[in-house]
Short mmCIF file of C-alpha atoms and ligand atoms in Angstrom, two decimals:
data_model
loop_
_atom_site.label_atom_id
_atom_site.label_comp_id
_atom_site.label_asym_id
_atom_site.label_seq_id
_atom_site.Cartn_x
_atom_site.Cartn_y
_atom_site.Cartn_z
CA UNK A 14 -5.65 74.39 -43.70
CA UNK A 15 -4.40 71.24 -46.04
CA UNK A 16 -1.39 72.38 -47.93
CA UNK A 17 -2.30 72.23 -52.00
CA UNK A 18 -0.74 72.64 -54.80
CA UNK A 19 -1.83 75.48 -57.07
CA UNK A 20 -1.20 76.02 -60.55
CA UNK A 21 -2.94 77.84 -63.29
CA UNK A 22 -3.92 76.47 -66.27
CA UNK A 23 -2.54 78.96 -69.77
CA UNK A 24 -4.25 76.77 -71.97
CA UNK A 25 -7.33 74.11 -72.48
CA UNK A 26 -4.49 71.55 -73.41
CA UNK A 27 -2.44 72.60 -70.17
CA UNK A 28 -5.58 72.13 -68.07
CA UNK A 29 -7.11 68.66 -69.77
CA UNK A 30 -3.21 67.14 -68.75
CA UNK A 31 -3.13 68.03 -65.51
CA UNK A 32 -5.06 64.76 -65.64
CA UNK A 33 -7.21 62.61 -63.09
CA UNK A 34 -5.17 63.97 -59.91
CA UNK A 35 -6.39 67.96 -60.57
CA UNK A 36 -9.55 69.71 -59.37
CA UNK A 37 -10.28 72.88 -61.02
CA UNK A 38 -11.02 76.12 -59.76
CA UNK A 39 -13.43 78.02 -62.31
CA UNK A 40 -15.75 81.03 -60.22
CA UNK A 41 -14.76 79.62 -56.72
CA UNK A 42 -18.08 80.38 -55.21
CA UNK A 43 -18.39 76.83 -54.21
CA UNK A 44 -15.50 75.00 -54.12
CA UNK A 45 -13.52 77.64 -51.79
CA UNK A 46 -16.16 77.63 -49.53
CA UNK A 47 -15.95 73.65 -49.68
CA UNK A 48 -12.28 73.90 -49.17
CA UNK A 49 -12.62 76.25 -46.17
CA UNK A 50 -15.15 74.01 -44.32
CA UNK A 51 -12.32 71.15 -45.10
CA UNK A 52 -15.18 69.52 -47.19
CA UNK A 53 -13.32 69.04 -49.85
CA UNK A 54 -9.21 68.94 -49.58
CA UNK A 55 -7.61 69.33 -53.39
CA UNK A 56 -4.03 68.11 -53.80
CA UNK A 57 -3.56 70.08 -56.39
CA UNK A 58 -5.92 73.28 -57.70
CA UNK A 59 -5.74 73.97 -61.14
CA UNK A 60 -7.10 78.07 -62.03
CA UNK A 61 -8.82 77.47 -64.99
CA UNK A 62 -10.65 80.78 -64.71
CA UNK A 63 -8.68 83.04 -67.51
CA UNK A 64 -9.03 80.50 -69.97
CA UNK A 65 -10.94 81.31 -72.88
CA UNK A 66 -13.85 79.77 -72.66
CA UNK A 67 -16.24 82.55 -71.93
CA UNK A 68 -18.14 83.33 -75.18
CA UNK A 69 -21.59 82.60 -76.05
CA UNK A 70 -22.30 82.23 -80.05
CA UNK A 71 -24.78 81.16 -82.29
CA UNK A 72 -24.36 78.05 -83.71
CA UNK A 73 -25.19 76.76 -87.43
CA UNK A 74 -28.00 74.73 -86.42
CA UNK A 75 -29.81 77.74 -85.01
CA UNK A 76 -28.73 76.65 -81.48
CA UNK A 77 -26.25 78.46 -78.90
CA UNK A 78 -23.46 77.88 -77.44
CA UNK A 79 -22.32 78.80 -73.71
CA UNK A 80 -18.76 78.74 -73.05
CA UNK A 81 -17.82 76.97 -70.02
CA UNK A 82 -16.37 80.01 -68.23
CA UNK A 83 -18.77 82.80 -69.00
CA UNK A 84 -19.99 83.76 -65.90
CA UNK A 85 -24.07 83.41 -64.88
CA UNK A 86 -24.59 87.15 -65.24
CA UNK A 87 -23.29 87.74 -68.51
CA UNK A 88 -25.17 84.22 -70.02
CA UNK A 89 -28.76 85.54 -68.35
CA UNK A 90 -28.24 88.84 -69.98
CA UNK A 91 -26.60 88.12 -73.28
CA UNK A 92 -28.77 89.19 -75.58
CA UNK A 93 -28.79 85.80 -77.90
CA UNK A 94 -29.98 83.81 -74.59
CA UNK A 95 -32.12 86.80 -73.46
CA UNK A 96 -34.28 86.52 -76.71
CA UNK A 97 -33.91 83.01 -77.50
CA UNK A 98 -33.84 81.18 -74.09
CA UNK A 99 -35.91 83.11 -71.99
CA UNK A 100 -36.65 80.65 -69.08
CA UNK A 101 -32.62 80.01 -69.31
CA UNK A 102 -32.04 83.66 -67.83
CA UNK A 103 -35.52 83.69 -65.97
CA UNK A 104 -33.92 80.27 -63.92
CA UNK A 105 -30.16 81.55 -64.02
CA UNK A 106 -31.49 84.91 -62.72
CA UNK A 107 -33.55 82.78 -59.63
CA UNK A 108 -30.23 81.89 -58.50
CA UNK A 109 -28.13 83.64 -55.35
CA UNK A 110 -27.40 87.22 -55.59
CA UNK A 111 -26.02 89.40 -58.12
CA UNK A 112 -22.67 89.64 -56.71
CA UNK A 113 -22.37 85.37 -56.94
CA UNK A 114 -23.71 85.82 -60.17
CA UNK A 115 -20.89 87.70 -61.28
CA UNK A 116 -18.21 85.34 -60.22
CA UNK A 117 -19.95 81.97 -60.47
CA UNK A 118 -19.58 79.99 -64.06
CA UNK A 119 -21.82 77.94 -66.26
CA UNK A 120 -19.50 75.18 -66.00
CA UNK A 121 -19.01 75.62 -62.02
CA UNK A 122 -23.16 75.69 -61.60
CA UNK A 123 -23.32 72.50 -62.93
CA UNK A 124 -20.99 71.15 -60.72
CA UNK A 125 -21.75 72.54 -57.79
CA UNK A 126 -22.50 70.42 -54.52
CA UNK A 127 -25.35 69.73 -52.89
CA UNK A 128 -26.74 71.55 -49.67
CA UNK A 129 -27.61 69.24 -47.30
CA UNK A 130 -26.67 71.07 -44.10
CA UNK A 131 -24.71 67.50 -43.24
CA UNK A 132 -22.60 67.12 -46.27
CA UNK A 133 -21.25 70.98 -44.89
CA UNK A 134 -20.88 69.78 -41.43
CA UNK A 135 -17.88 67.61 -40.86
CA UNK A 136 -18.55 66.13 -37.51
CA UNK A 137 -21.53 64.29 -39.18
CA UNK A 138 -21.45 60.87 -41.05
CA UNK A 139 -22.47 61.81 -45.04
CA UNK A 140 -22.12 59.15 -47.90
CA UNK A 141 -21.14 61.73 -50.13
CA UNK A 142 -18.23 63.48 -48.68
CA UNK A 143 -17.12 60.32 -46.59
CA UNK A 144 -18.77 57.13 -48.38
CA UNK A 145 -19.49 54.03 -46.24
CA UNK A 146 -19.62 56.52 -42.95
CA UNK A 147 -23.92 57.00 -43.24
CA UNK A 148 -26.72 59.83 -44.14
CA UNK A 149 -27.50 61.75 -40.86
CA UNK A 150 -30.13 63.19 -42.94
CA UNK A 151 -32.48 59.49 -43.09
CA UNK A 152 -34.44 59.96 -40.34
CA UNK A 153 -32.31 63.47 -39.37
CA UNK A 154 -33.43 67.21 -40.61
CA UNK A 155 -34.49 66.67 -43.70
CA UNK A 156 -36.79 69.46 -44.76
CA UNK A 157 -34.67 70.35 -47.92
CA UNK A 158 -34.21 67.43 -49.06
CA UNK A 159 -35.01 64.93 -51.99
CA UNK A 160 -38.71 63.05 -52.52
CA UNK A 161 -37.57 61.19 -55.88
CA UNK A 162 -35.35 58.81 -56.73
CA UNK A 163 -33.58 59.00 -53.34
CA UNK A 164 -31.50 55.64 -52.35
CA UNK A 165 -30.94 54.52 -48.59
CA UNK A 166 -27.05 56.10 -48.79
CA UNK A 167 -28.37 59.76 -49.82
CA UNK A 168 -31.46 61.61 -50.02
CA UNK A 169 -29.45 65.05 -51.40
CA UNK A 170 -31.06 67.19 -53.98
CA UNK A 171 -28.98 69.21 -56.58
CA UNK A 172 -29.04 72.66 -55.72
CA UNK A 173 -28.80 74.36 -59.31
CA UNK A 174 -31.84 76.61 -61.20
CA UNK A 175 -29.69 76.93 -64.17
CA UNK A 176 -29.28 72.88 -64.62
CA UNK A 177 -33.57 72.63 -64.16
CA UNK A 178 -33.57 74.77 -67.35
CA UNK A 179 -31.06 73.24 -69.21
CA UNK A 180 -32.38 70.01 -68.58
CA UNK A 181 -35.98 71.35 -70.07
CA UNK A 182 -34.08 73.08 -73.22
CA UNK A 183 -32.09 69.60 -73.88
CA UNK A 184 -28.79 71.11 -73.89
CA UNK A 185 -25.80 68.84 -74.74
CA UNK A 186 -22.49 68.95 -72.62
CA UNK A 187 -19.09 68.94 -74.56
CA UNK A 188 -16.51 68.05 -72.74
CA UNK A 189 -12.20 67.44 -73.16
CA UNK A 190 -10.25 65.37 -71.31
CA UNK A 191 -6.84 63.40 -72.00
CA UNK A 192 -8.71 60.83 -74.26
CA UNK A 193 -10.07 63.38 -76.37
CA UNK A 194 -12.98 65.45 -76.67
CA UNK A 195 -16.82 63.85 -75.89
CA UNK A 196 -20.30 65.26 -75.10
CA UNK A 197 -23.17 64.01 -73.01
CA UNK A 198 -27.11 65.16 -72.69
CA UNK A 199 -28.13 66.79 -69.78
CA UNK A 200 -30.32 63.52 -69.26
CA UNK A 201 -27.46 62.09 -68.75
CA UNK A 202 -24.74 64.00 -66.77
CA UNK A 203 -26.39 64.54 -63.29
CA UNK A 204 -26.73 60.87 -61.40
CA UNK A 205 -29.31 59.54 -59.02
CA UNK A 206 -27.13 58.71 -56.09
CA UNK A 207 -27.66 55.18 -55.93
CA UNK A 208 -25.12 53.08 -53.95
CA UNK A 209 -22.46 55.86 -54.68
CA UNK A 210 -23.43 59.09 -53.77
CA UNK A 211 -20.24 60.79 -54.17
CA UNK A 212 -20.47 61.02 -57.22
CA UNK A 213 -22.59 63.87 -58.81
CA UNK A 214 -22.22 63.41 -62.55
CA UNK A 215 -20.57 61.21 -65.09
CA UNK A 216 -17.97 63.62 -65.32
CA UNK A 217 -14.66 61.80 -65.68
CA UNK A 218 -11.71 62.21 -62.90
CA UNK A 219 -9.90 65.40 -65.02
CA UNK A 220 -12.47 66.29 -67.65
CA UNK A 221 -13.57 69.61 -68.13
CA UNK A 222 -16.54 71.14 -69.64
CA UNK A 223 -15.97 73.24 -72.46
CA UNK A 224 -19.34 74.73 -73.25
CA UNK A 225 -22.85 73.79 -72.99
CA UNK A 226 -24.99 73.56 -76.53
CA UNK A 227 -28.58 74.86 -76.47
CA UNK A 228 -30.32 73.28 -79.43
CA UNK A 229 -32.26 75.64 -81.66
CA UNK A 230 -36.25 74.72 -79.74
CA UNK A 231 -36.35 78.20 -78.31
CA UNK A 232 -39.84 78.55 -75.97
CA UNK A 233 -40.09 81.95 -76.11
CA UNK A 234 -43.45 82.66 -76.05
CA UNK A 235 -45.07 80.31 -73.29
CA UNK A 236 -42.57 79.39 -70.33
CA UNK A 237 -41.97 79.80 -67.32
CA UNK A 238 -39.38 79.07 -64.47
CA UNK A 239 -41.34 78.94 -61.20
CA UNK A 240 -39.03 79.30 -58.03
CA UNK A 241 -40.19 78.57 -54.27
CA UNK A 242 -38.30 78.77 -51.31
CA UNK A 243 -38.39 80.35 -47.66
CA UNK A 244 -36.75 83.75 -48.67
CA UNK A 245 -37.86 85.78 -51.85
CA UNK A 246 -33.68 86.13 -52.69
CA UNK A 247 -30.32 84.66 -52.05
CA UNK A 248 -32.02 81.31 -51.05
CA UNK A 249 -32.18 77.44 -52.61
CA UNK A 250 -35.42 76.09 -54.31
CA UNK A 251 -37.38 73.96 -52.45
CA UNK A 252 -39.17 73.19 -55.49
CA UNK A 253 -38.95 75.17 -58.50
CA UNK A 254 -40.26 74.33 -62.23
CA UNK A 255 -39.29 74.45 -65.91
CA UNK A 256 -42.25 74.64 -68.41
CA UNK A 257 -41.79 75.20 -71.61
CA UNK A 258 -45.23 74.77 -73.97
CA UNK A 259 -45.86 75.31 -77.69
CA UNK A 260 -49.25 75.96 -78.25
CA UNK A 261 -51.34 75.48 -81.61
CA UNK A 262 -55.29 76.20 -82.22
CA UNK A 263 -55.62 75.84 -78.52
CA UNK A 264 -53.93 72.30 -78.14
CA UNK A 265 -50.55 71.77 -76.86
CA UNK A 266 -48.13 70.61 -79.20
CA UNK A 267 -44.69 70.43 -77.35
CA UNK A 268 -44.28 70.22 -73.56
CA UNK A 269 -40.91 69.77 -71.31
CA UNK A 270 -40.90 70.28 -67.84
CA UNK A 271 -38.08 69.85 -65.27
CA UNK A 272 -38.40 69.64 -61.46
CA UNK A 273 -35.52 71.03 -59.75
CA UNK A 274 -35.04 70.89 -55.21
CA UNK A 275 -36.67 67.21 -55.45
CA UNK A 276 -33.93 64.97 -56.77
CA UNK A 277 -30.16 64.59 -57.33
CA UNK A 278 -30.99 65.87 -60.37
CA UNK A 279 -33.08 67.73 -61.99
CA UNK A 280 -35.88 65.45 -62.49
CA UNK A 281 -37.66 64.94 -65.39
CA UNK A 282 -40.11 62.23 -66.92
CA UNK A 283 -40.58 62.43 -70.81
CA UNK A 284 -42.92 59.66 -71.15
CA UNK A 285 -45.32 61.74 -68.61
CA UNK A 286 -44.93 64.87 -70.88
CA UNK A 287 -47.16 62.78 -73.87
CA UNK A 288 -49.69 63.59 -71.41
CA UNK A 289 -49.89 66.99 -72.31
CA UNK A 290 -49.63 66.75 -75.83
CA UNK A 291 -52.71 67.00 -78.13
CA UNK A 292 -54.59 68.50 -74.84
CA UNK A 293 -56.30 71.68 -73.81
CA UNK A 294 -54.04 73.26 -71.45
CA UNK A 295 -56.47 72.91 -68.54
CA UNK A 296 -56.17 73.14 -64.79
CA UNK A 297 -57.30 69.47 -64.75
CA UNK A 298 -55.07 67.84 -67.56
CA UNK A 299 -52.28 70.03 -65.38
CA UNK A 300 -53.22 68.41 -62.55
CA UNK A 301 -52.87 65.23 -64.25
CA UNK A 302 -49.69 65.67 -65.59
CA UNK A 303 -48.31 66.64 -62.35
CA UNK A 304 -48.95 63.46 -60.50
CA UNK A 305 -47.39 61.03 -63.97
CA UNK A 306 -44.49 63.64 -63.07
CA UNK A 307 -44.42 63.09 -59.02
CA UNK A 308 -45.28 59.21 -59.41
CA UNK A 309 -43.18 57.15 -56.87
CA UNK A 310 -42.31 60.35 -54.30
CA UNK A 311 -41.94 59.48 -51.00
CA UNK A 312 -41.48 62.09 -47.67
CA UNK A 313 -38.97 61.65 -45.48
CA UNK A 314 -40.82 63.58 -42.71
CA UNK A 315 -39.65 66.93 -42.36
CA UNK A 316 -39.97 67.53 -46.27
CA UNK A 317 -43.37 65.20 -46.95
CA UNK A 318 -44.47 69.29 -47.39
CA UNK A 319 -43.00 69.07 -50.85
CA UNK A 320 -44.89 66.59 -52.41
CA UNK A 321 -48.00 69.03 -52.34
CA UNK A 322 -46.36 71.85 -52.91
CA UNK A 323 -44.27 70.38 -56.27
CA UNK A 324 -48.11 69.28 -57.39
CA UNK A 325 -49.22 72.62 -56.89
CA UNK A 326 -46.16 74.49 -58.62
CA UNK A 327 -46.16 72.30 -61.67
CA UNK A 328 -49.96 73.22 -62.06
CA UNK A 329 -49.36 76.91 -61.48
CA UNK A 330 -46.13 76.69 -63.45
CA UNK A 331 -47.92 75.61 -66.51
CA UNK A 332 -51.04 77.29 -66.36
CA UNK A 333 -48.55 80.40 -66.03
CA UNK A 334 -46.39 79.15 -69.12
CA UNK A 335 -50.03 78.43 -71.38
CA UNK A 336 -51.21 82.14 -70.42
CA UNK A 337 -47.82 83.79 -72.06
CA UNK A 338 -47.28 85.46 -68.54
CA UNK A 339 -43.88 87.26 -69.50
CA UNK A 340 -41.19 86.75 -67.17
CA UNK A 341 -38.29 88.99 -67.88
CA UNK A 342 -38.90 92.73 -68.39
CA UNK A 343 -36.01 92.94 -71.04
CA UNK A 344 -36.78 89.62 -72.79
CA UNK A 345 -37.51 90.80 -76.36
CA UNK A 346 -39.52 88.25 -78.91
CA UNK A 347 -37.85 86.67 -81.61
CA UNK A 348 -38.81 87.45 -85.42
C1 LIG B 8 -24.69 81.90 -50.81
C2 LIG B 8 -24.89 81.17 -52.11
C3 LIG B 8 -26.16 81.10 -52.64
C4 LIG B 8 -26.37 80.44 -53.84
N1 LIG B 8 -27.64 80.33 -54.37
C5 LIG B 8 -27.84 79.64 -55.51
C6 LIG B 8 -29.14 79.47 -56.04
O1 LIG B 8 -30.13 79.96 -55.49
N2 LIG B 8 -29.28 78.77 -57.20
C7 LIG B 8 -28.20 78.23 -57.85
O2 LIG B 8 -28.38 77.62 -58.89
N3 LIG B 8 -26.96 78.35 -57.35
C8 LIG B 8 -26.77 79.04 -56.21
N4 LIG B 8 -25.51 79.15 -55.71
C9 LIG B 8 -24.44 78.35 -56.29
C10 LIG B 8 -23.64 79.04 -57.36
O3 LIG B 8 -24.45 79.19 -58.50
C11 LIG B 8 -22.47 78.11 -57.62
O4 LIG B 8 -21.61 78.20 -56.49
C12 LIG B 8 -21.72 78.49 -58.88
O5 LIG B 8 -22.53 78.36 -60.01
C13 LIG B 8 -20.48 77.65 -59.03
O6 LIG B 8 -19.72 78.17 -60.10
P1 LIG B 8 -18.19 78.54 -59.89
O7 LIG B 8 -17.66 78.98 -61.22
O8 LIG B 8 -18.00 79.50 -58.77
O9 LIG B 8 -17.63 77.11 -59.54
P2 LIG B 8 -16.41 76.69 -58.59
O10 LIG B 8 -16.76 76.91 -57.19
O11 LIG B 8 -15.11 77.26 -59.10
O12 LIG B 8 -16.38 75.12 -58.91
C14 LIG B 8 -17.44 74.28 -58.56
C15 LIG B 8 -17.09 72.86 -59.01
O13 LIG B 8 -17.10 72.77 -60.42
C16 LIG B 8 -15.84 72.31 -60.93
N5 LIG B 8 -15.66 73.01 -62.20
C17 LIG B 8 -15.87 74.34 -62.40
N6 LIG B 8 -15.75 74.61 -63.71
C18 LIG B 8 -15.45 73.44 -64.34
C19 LIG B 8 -15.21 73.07 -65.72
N7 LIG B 8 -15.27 73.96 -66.70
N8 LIG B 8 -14.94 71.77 -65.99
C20 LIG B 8 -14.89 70.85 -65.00
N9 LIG B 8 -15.09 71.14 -63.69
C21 LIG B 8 -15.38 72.41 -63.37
C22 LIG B 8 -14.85 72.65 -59.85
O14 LIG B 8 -13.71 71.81 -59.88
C23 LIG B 8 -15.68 72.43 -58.58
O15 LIG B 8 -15.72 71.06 -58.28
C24 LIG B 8 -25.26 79.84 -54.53
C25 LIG B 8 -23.98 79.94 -53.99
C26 LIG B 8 -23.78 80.60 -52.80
C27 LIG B 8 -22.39 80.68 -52.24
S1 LIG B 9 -28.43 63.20 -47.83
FE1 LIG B 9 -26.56 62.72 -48.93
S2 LIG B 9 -25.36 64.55 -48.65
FE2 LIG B 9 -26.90 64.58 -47.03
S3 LIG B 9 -26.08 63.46 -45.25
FE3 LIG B 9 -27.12 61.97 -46.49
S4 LIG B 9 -25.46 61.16 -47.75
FE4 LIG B 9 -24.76 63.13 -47.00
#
């Protein structure tokens, strides 16, 4: 064990000073298991989980907001996202188990590290826990891993169902940190990993995330969040889709859909959603779609698997989403 300092944080103020040097400790359903693997070694852990930033409210714009600290469980069930964001609790709901959902936090999911079996295994070179030292996963076990926008220091994908969601609703991050307070698009807080693959997001050294804004497009009456993987439960996508369609007179009129288990981040390509627009939701304009969507993936071998399968999901996905197929028993519609 590597001594740390522990502290815990009585105020949003108290925990934005702590400043550059912290790292905070929200659900701890990642980052204790990072620590205990000696993955991850904080100097100094700062408890930011009684803070109180757990509500979820409407918002004058006829959007919602998610408080940082209210936990997975209670954001899938509350009632405004329940109604409103359907394929938010459908994805959030994909996720572990119940009992992780429980304890794990909005603000923690989206920070939460990859699961490349080498980034957890500290007798193996990784570029993102120990950059410059290699990626045992090029040319290693790579079944789960990335197929776009990969770089020759990481192939990792992001491991989140809640971020694949968010990234289809267009939700806005705010954040505070020592320089004041600032917000940035889900487009733009995960990062391809490029030449630096530690990093994960543009998340400043010391910022935290306050809450996450849903803006008022709702979805609720033709989405879906599509979810494979080896086990039924309690297991990582190794593809899983976002679709979200408005329909009018038979013709789609809005389309978003996210890929999530294929990239860094969740991976989405607006200019191939104008494909979709105007259409027929057919099988074959589907079909289209999902190759603009996939354009550029490469296998690395053990996961070449996933470029057919991430076709075939996005097809099924929206085919699912044009049909209305509900996907939460308790999801009520929206007058
Ligand atoms: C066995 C298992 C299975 C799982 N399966 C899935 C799955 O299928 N799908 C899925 O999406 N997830 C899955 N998860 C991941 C789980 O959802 C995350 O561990 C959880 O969301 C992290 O939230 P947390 O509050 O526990 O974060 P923590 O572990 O406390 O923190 C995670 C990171 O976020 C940072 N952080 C937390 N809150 C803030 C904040 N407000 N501001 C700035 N930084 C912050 C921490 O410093 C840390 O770096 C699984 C986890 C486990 C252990
Ligand atoms: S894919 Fe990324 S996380 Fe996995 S070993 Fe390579 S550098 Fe490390």
């Amino acid at each position: 064990m590597t001594p740390f300092a522990f502290e815990r944080a009585a105020s949003v103020e108290d925990a934005v000073t702590a400043g550059s040097g912290a790292t905070f400790l929200a659900g701890g359903t990642n980052l204790i298991d990072l620590m205990k693997e000696n993955v991850t070694r904080p100097e100094r852990l700062v408890d930011i989980s009684r803070l109180p930033l757990k509500n979820i409210e409407s918002l004058t714009n006829g959007g919602v907001r998610l408080g940082a600290l209210a936990t997975n469980a209670d954001t899938a069930w509350n009632e405004l996202v329940e109604t409103r964001y359907p394929l938010l609790s459908s994805a959030i709901l994909a996720g572990a188990s119940a009992q992780l959902r429980n304890a794990a936090t909005n603000g923690g999911n989206l920070l939460q590290r990859t699961r490349c079996y080498y980034f957890y295994d500290t007798a193996t070179p990784c570029n993102k826990r120990e950059p410059g030292s290699g990626c045992s996963a090029i040319g290693g076990v790579n079944r789960i891993h990335a197929i776009l926008g990969t770089s020759q220091k990481c192939i990792a994908t992001h491991p989140s169902d809640m971020c694949v969601a968010l990234r289809a609703l267009d939700a806005v991050i705010q954040i505070e940190g020592r320089d004041g307070k600032r917000q940035l698009p889900m487009a733009g807080f995960h990062r391809l990993p490029g030449d630096t693959p530690d990093q994960d997001s543009e998340l400043r050294p010391g910022e935290l995330i306050t809450s996450i804004d849903l803006p008022p497009e709702h979805f609720t009456q033709h989405y879906t969040y599509l979810k494979l993987r080896d086990r039924l439960s309690y297991a990582f996508a190794l593809v899983s889709v976002a679709a979200a369609l408005k329909l009018s007179g038979g013709r789609i009129e809005a389309a978003r859909v996210a890929l999530g288990g294929v990239a860094h981040k969740p991976w989405r390509v607006e200019d191939a959603e104008k494909l979709l627009l105007g259409a027929s939701p057919t099988d074959k304009v589907f079909a289209e779609f999902a190759d603009a969507l996939l354009f550029g993936a490469i296998g690395q071998g053990h996961n070449d698997f996933k470029i057919e399968l991430a076709r075939r999901a996005i097809t099924r996905a929206l085919r699912q989403a044009a049909r209305g197929t509900p996907q939460l028993q308790t999801v009520k519609s929206v007058s």
